[in-house]
Amino acid sequence: MAVVPRSKANTAHVNMMTDTIIANLPADALRSVIRVILTTEPSVTSIFEEQTRIYLRKTANQPIGQLFQSTAEGVASTSNFTWAQQRLRSTIGCGLALDSFPILNKIVEESFSLNDGHTVHRSPEFDRCLASVDGDIVQALTAIQKRLLSDGGSRDLNEDEKLVMNSLFDSLLRCRQTWLPLAQDFPFERSTAVLVTMLGRESGIPIMADQNGSRQGQMTGRKTSTSLETFTIKDMELPKLFAGLWQLSSPSWGTASQTQMFKQFVEYIAGGFTAFDMADHYGDAEVIFGRLRSSLSDPEAIFGATKYCVFHKITVTPAVIRANVTERCQRMSADKVDLLQFHWQDYNDHQYIEALRLLQQDERVRSLGLCNFDTARLQEVVDNDINVVTNQVQFSLIDARPRFMMGDVCAQRNVKLLTYGTLCGGFLAEKWLGKPEPQLFGPDSTPSQRKYFEMIQTWGDWDLFQVLLQTLKAIATKHNVSISNVATRWVLDFPFVGAVIIGARMGVSEHTEENLKTYGWKLDEEDQKSIEEVLEKSRREEVFKVMGDCGSEYR
């Protein structure tokens, strides 16, 4: 007779009416409700993730079935592919990144097993699927890199990790050998490059940037903005618009091949976007940026800002800090980091001062900045004679927290803000004028939209947001620009702001020309008054009081 292990039973009754809601609420609505629960009660997150792991492990042996099939339009994915990708993404998201590798391996193997020695017609839909899987692999590898972090810095891969990663790498090599002789682009260029670095398997695989040689000659198709605005940190003159690469951290923002990404990088640079922002956990952003920049005839003309983010407990030592800077340089294919922005999760652990001091002493760090530090800790840092030149924080018409305390300290200590979220995930645009509230889990929704829709609800409501968009549209028409330009200009006009970081969905969507129209004009007194009349009706002060100072939402 089986013996049930004794443990503390901690299960509450779910009443019939609540059970009825769960059984009948549409899937998208149920997802929205779960997201609200997690944002209002963060302690539930660990339970949600653990129950997800239990479910995935219980159902791990379910057969997947055929992923791709030939059609009149070319090879296309089946419903099995959609199911498999949803499963592997859930696996990565709940902390079981290694468990996603059998599915990833199957997708890669089947993608080229269709080829029997003849050219396979790859439909656009098939190419999009493979590009999205390339992004999934990068995200899985990023999750594994996080697993390697320890109290003393970073450990080596163990044998189990090496086994599954080498198996996938071998599949990628076979896939590459199949596609390239047929003059068809290798769809997994990004993930292969990351695996080469992680496994140390320098197998002579030419990287796309190297194959195409110098790209400087390609930068002639677009005229750089003649009204480019700049600011200065130390001896560097930088544009007041940065291109942000956080969207490379996940395929949730859309995916493209590495060839498409490089092409758009070149177009950004030609248009005047010569400064890029990334981080150690933004997928392969550092790697792609480094390989592109090193392929240019004048790499020094391109500025790269990245981050060193400490989300876990560590013991700060010179060796740990130097190892992270070494990793940043290696991934960015550079001897130095132009701007290294430091994020520290736990303010109760005061080692952040020593970590910053060691970073300041590292000759490979040209300039040192902060990321999501609040005003009190920013003041503490500069009072300890640490020369930070920037602090990256959220700042927009919807989240104006830097106006309350941060701006004054920045002005006094000559620290410039690099701001993100300035366009609220794309909501501050003509696209949303006169439109109903978004479907947060619709086919075109992104993690940014879900995040910033919650910010809009905290700030006011959708009706007030529509009033704001109408006001911005009137100002935009007056200046012959867009709503996004007005929203960006409003932030840039604060003297303590150095630059606004505009998200770049490389190879997916492109708004370079529109973004450049932010330059060369100012909001006049009438414009400012019109905007302020709307903002006065919002809960902006409550946002500061409830959410806390800059960066508090991440702690």
mmCIF file of C-alpha atoms in Angstrom, residues 209 212-222 224 262-263 265-267 269-271 274 291-302:
data_model
loop_
_atom_site.group_PDB
_atom_site.id
_atom_site.type_symbol
_atom_site.label_atom_id
_atom_site.label_comp_id
_atom_site.label_asym_id
_atom_site.label_seq_id
_atom_site.Cartn_x
_atom_site.Cartn_y
_atom_site.Cartn_z
ATOM 1 C CA ALA A 209 29.327 40.804 -40.407
ATOM 2 C CA ASN A 212 30.071 41.031 -45.812
ATOM 3 C CA GLY A 213 33.222 42.956 -45.017
ATOM 4 C CA SER A 214 33.225 46.660 -44.200
ATOM 5 C CA ARG A 215 29.787 48.235 -44.164
ATOM 6 C CA GLN A 216 30.921 51.822 -44.240
ATOM 7 C CA GLY A 217 30.295 52.059 -47.943
ATOM 8 C CA GLN A 218 26.675 51.044 -47.462
ATOM 9 C CA MET A 219 25.915 54.114 -45.333
ATOM 10 C CA THR A 220 25.002 56.369 -48.189
ATOM 11 C CA GLY A 221 21.289 55.757 -48.726
ATOM 12 C CA ARG A 222 19.943 58.181 -46.121
ATOM 13 C CA THR A 224 21.794 62.308 -41.694
ATOM 14 C CA PHE A 262 22.512 44.330 -39.682
ATOM 15 C CA LYS A 263 20.873 46.105 -42.596
ATOM 16 C CA PHE A 265 21.695 48.895 -37.950
ATOM 17 C CA VAL A 266 23.455 50.405 -40.924
ATOM 18 C CA GLU A 267 20.392 52.504 -41.768
ATOM 19 C CA ILE A 269 23.799 54.802 -38.192
ATOM 20 C CA ALA A 270 23.463 56.515 -41.566
ATOM 21 C CA GLY A 271 20.485 58.462 -40.254
ATOM 22 C CA THR A 274 25.240 56.594 -33.612
ATOM 23 C CA ARG A 291 30.297 42.438 -34.482
ATOM 24 C CA LEU A 292 28.602 45.145 -36.489
ATOM 25 C CA ARG A 293 30.698 47.967 -35.045
ATOM 26 C CA SER A 294 33.954 46.083 -35.510
ATOM 27 C CA SER A 295 33.095 45.591 -39.206
ATOM 28 C CA LEU A 296 32.875 49.347 -39.830
ATOM 29 C CA SER A 297 35.803 51.308 -41.223
ATOM 30 C CA ASP A 298 35.506 53.790 -38.324
ATOM 31 C CA PRO A 299 34.272 51.845 -35.255
ATOM 32 C CA GLU A 300 35.088 54.720 -32.902
ATOM 33 C CA ALA A 301 32.333 56.805 -34.515
ATOM 34 C CA ILE A 302 29.739 54.491 -32.916
#
